[in-house]
Short mmCIF file of C-alpha atoms and ligand atoms in Angstrom, two decimals:
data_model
loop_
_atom_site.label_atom_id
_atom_site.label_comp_id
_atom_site.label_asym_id
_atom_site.label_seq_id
_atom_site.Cartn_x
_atom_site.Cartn_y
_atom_site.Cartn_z
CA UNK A 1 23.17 -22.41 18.78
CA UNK A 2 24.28 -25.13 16.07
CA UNK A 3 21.61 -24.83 13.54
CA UNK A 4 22.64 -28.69 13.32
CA UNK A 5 21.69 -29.48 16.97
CA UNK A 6 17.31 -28.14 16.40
CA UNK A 7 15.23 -30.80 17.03
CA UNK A 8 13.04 -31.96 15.23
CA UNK A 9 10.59 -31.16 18.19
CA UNK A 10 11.21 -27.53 17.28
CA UNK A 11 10.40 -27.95 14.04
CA UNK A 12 7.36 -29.91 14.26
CA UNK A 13 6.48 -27.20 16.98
CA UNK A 14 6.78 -24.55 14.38
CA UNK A 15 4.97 -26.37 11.77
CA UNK A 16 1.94 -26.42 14.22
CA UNK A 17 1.80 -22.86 15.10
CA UNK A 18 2.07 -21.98 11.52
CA UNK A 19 -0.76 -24.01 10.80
CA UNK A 20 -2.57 -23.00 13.39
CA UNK A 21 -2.41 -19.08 11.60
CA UNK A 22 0.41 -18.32 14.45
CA UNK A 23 4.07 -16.51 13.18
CA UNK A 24 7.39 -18.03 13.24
CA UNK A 25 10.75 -16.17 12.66
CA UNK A 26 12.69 -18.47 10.72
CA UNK A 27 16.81 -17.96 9.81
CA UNK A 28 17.77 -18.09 6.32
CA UNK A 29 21.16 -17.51 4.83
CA UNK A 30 20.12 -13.76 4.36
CA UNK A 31 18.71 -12.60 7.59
CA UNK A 32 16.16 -14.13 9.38
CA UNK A 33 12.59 -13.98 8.47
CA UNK A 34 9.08 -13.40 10.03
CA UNK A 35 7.22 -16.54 8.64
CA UNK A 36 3.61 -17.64 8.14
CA UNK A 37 1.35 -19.80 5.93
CA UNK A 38 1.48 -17.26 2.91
CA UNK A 39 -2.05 -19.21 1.72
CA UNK A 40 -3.66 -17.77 5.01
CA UNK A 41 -4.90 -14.54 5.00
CA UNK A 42 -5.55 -13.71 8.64
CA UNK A 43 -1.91 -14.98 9.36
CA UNK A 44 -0.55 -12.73 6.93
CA UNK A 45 -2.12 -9.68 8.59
CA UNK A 46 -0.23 -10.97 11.49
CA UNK A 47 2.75 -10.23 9.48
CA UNK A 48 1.87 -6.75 9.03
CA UNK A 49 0.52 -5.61 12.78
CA UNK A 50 3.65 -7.24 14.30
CA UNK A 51 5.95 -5.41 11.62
CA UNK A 52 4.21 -2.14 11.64
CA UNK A 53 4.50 -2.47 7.80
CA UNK A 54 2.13 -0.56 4.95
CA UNK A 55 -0.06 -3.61 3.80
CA UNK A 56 0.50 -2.35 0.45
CA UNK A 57 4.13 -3.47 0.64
CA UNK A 58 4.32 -7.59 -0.92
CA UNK A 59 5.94 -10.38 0.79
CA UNK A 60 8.17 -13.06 -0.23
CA UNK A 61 7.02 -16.12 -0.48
CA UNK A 62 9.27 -18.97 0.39
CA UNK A 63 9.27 -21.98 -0.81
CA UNK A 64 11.07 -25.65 -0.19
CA UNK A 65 11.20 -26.76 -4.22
CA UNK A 66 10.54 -25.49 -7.59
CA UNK A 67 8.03 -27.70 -8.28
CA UNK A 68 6.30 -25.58 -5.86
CA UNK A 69 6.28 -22.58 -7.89
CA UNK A 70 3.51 -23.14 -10.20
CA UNK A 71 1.38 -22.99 -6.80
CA UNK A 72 2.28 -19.82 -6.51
CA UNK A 73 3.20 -17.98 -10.73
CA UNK A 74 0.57 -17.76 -13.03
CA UNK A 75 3.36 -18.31 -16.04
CA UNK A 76 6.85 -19.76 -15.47
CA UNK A 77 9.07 -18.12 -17.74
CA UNK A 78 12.49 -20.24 -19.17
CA UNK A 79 14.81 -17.72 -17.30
CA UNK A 80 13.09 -19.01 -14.00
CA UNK A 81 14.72 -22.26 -14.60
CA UNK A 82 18.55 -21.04 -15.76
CA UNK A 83 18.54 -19.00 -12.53
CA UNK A 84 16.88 -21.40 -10.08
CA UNK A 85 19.28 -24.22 -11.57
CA UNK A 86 22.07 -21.88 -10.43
CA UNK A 87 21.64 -19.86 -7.68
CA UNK A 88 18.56 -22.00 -5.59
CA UNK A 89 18.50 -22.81 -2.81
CA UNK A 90 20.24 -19.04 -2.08
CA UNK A 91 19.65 -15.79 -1.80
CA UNK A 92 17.74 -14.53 -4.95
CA UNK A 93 14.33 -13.89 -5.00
CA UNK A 94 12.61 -13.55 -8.40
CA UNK A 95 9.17 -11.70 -9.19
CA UNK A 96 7.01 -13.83 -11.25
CA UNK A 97 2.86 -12.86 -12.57
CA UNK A 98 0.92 -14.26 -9.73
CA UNK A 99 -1.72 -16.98 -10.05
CA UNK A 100 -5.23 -15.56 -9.28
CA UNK A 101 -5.80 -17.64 -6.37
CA UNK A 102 -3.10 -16.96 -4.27
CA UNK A 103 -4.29 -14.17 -1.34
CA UNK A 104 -3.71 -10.39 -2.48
CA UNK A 105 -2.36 -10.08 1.12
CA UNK A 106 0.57 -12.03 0.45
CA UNK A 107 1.30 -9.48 -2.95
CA UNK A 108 0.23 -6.04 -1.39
CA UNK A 109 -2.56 -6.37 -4.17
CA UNK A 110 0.13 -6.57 -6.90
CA UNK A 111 -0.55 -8.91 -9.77
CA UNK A 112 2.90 -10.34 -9.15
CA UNK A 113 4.34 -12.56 -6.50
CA UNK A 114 7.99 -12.97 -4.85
CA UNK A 115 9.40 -16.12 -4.43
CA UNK A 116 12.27 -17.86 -3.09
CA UNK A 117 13.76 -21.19 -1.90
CA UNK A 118 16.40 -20.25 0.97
CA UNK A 119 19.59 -21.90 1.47
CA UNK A 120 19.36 -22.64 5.40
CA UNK A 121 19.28 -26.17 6.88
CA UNK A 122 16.80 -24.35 9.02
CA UNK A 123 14.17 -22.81 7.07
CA UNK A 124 14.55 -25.54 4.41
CA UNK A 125 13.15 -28.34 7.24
CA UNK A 126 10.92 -26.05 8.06
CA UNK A 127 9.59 -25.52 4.55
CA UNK A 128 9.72 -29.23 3.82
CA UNK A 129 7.94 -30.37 7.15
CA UNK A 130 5.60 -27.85 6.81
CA UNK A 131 4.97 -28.21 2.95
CA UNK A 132 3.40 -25.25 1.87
CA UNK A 133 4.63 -21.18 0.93
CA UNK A 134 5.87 -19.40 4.12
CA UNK A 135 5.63 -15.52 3.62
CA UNK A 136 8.54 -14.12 5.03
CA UNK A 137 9.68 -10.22 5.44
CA UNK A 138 12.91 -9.97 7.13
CA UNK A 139 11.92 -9.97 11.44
CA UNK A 140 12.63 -6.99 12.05
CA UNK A 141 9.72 -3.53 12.90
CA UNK A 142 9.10 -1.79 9.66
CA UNK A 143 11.82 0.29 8.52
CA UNK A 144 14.39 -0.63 11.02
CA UNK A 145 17.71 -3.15 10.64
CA UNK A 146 17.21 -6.70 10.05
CA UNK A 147 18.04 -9.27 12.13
CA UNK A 148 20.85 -11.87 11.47
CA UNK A 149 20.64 -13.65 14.50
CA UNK A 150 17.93 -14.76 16.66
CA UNK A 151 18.60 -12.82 19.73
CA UNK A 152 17.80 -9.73 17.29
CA UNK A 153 14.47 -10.86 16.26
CA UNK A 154 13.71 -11.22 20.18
CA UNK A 155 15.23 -7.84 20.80
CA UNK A 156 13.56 -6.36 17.97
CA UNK A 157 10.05 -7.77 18.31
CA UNK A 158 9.70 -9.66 21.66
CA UNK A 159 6.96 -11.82 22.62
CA UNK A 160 4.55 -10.91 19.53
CA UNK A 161 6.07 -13.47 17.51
CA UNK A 162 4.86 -16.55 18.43
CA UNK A 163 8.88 -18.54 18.39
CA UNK A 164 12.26 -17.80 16.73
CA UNK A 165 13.72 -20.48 15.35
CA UNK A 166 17.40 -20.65 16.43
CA UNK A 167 20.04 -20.93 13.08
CA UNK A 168 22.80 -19.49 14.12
CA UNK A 169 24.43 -16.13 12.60
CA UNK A 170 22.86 -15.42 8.90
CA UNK A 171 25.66 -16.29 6.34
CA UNK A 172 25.19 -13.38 3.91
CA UNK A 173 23.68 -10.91 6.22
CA UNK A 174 22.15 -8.38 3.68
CA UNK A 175 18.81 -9.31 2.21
CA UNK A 176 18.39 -11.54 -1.26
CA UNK A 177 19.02 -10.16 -4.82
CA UNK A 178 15.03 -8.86 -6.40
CA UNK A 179 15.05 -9.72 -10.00
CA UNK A 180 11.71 -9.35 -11.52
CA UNK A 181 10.77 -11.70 -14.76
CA UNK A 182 7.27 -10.24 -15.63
CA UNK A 183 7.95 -7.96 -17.96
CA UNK A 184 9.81 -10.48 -21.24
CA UNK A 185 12.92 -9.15 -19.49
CA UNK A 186 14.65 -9.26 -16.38
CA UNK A 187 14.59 -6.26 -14.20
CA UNK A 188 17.32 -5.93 -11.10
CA UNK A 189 14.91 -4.92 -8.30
CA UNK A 190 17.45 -4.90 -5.20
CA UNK A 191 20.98 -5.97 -5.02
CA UNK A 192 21.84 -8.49 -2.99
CA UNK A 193 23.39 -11.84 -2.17
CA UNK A 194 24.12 -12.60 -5.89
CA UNK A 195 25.75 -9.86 -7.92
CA UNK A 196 24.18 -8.61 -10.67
CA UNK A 197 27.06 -9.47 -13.12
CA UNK A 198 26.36 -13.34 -11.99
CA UNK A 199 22.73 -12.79 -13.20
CA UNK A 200 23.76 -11.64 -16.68
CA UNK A 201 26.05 -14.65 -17.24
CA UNK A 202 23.49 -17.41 -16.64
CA UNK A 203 20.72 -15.48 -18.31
CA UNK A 204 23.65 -14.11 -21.13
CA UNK A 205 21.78 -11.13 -21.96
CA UNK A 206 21.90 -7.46 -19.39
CA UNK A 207 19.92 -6.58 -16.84
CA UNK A 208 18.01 -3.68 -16.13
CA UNK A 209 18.10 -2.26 -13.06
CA UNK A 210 14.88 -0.72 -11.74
CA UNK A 211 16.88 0.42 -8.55
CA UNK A 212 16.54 3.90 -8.98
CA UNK A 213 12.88 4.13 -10.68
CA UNK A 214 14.13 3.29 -14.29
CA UNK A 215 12.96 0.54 -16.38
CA UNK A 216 9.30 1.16 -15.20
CA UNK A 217 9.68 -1.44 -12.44
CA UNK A 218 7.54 -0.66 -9.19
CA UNK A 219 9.05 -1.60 -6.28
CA UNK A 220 6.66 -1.16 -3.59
CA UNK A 221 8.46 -1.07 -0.07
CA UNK A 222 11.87 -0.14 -1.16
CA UNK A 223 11.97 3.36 0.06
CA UNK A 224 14.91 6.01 0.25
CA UNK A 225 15.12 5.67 4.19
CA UNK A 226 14.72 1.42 5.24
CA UNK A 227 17.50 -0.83 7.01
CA UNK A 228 17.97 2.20 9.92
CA UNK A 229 19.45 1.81 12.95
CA UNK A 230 17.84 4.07 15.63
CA UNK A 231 21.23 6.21 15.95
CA UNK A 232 21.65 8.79 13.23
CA UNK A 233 24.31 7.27 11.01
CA UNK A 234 26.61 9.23 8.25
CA UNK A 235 28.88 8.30 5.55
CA UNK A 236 32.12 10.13 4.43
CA UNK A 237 35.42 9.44 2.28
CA UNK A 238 37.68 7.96 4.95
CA UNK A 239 39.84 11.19 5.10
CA UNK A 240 36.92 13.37 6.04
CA UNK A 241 36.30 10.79 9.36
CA UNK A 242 38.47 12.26 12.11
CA UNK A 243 37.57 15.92 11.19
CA UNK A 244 33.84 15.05 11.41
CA UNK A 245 34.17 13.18 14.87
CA UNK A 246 36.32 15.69 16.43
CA UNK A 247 33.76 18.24 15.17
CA UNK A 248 30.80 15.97 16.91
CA UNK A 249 32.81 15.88 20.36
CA UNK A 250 33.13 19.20 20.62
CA UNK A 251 29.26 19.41 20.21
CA UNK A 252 29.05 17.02 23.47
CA UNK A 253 28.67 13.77 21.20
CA UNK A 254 29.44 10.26 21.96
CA UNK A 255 30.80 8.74 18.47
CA UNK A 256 31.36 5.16 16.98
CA UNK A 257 33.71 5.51 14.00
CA UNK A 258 33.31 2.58 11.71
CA UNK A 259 36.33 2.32 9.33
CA UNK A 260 37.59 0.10 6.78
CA UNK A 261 40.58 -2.39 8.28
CA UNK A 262 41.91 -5.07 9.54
CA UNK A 263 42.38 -4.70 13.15
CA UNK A 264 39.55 -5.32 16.08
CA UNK A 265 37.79 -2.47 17.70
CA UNK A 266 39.78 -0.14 19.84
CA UNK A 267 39.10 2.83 22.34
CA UNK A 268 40.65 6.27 21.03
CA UNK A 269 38.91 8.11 23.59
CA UNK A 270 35.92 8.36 26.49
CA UNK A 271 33.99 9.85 23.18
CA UNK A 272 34.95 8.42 20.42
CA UNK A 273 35.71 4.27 19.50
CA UNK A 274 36.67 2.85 16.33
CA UNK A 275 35.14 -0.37 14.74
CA UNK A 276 37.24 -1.71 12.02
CA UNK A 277 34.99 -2.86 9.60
CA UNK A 278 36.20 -5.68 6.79
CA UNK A 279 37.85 -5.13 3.55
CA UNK A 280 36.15 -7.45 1.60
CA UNK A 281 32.31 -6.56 0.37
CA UNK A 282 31.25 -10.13 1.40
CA UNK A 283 32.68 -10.19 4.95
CA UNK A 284 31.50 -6.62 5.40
CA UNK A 285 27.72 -7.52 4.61
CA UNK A 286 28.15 -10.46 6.70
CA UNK A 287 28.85 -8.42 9.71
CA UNK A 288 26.75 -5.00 9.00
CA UNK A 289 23.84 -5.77 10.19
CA UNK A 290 24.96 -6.76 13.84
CA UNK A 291 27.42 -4.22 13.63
CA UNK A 292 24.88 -1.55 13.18
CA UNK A 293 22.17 -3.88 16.11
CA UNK A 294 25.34 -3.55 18.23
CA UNK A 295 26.47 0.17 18.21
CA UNK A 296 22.54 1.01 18.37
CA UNK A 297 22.77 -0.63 22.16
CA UNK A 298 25.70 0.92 22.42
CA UNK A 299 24.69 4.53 23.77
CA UNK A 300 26.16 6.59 21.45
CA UNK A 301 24.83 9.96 19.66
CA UNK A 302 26.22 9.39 15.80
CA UNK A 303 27.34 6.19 14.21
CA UNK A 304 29.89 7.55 11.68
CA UNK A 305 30.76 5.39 8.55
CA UNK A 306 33.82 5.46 6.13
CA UNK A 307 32.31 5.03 2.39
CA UNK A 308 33.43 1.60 1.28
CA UNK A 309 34.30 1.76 -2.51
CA UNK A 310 31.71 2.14 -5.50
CA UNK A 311 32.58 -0.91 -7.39
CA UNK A 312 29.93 -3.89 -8.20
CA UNK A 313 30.83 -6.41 -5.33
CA UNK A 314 29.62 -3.73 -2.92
CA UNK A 315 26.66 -2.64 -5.17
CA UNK A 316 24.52 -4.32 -1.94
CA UNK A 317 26.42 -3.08 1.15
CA UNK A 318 26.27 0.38 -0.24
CA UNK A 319 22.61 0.54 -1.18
CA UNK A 320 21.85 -0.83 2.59
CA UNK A 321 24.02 1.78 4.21
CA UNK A 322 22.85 4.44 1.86
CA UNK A 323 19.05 3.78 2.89
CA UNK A 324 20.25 3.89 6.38
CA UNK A 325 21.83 6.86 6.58
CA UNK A 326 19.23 8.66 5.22
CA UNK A 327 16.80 10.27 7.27
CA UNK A 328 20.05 11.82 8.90
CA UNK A 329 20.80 13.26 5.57
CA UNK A 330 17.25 14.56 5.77
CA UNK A 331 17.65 15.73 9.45
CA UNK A 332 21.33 17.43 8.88
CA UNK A 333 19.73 19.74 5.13
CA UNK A 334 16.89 20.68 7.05
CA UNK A 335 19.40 22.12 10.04
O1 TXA B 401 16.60 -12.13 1.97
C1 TXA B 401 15.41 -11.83 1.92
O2 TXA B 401 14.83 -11.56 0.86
C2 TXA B 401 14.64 -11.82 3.25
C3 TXA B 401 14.58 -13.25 3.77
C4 TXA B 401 13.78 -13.36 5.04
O3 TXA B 401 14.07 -14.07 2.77
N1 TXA B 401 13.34 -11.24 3.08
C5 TXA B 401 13.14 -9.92 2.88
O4 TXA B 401 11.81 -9.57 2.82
O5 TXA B 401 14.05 -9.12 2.76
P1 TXA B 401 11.31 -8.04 2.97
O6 TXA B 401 9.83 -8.13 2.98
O7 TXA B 401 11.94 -7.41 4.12
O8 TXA B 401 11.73 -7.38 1.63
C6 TXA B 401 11.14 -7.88 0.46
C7 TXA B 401 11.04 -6.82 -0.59
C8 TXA B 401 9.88 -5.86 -0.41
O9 TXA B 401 10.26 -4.71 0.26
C9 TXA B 401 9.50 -5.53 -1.85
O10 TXA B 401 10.25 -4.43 -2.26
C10 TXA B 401 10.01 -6.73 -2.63
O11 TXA B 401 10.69 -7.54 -1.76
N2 TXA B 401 8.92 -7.50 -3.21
C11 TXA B 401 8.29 -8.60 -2.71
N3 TXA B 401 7.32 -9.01 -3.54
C12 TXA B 401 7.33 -8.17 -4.59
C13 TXA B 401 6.55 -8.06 -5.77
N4 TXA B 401 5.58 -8.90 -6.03
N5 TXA B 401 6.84 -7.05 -6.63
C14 TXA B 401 7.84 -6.19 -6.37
N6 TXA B 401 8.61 -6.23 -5.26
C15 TXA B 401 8.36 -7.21 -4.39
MG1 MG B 402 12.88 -6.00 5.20
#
């Protein structure tokens, strides 16, 4: 549906049920998100049940304007402003010292607090008719891929949610850039929509990245294995491809091949199909996601993915696919 064409019936029908403590998945330009009134705690628990998430993992907290964010961070730090002048509404999320008031549900009992202001005609009505923080993991069960268009939310979570607002397919498809700001510095906490190197340039000084455990930053709920589809899924240079799906047919497999190209998809064989997956690092995140909700419908025994390159405009893509691939990894050392 035309995010354009919601009514403002929808809206003000989502507004109630939020109020009421209720859930509402919401699209951003990221993927879409599981929302409720992040000042509520018994809402926020709904978050959890319906996700099946650790409620020691913190939530973003969205928000329609930054002079909502004092509401929300204990101290506002002059970076806040550079990067909110530049990249908000959009997909960067930035971890600020939380104020003492706000519920420790919302945090996962940290003392600091996400926040973001999406760039979705969608969830920005929402946010404005509603007027307060929406807490919003991606819609999606704990651990699995996250949804870029409604019908994945419904797929993925059903009636539990109380409605999905309709917005059409998410624009960026991978989840926001994490920079934290608690620290004096700022600390990369997940890439994402906005490239690292576009961080350093407004804030003209580097940034850490706590990615891999450095820099001291904790990021609870970024774990090795996240973003998986239920189909074991494995990565190799695109030469090593054919070898390795010839290898899985002759076990008895059913195989998706998803290479790097420019053609549509096409059927090699009763066993084996090729996706061609974009060139560029932007398209490709784009269209990973349902891609990967796709395939996983799809009946097959191993998703098999041609490593995209290792330079910084697919920093995000390849820390998505990474995680998802994972527990196959896991599965494939231990025989
Ligand atoms: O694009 C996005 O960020 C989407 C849309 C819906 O906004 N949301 C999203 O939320 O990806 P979620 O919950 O699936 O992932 C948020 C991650 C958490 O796993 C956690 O690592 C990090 O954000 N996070 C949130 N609050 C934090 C905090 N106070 N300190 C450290 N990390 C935090
Ligand atoms: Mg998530």
């Amino acid at each position: 549906m035309n995010p354009e064409r919601l009514s403002e019936d929808d809206i003000q029908a989502a507004v109630a049920l939020l109020r009421a403590g209720e859930t509402v998945a919401f699209p951003t330009e990221t993927v879409y998100g599981l929302g409720a009134d992040a000042g509520n705690p018994l809402a926020l628990q709904k978050i959890f049940w319906i996700k099946g998430r650790p409620a020691d993992h913190p939530l973003i907290v969205h928000i329609a304007d930054v002079s909502h964010l004092d509401l929300w961070a204990e101290s506002i730090p002059g970076a806040v402003w550079r990067l909110a002048e530049r990249f908000w509404p959009g997909p960067l999320t930035l971890i600020l010292p939380r104020r003492s008031d706000v519920p420790k549900e919302v945090s996962g009992g940290q003392d600091t607090i996400g926040l973001r202001i999406p760039d979705h005609p969608v969830a920005l009505s929402l946010l404005r008719a509603f007027g307060r923080g929406i807490a919003g993991p991606s819609a999606n069960r704990f651990g699995r891929v996250s949804p870029t268009t409604a019908q994945h939310v419904r797929d993925g979570l059903g009636s539990k949610v109380g409605m999905v607002l309709e917005g059409g397919t998410c624009r960026v498809g991978v989840e926001s850039t994490i920079v934290s700001l608690v620290n004096g510095n700022a600390v990369l906490l997940r890439p994402g929509g906005i490239d690292r190197e576009e961080i350093e340039e407004t804030l003209g000084q580097k940034v850490c990245s706590g990615i891999s455990g450095s820099c001291n930053a904790r990021v609870p709920g970024m774990l090795a294995s996240h973003y998986a589809p239920e189909t074991p899924l494995e990565i190799y240079p695109g030469g090593f491809l054919g070898h390795r799906a010839l290898q899985l047919v002759w076990q008895g497999c059913k195989v998706a091949v998803l290479k790097l190209g420019e053609d549509g998809e096409r059927f090699e064989s009763r066993r084996i199909i090729t996706v061609c997956m974009p060139r560029s690092a932007a398209e490709y995140g784009r269209v990973l996601y349902s891609t990967l909700h796709r395939l996983d419908r799809a009946g097959f025994d191993r998703l098999l993915m041609e490593a995209p390159p290792v330079t910084p405009e697919w920093v995000a893509v390849n820390d998505r696919i990474q995680r998802a691939a994972h527990d196959t990894v896991k599965e494939k050392k231990s025989g």
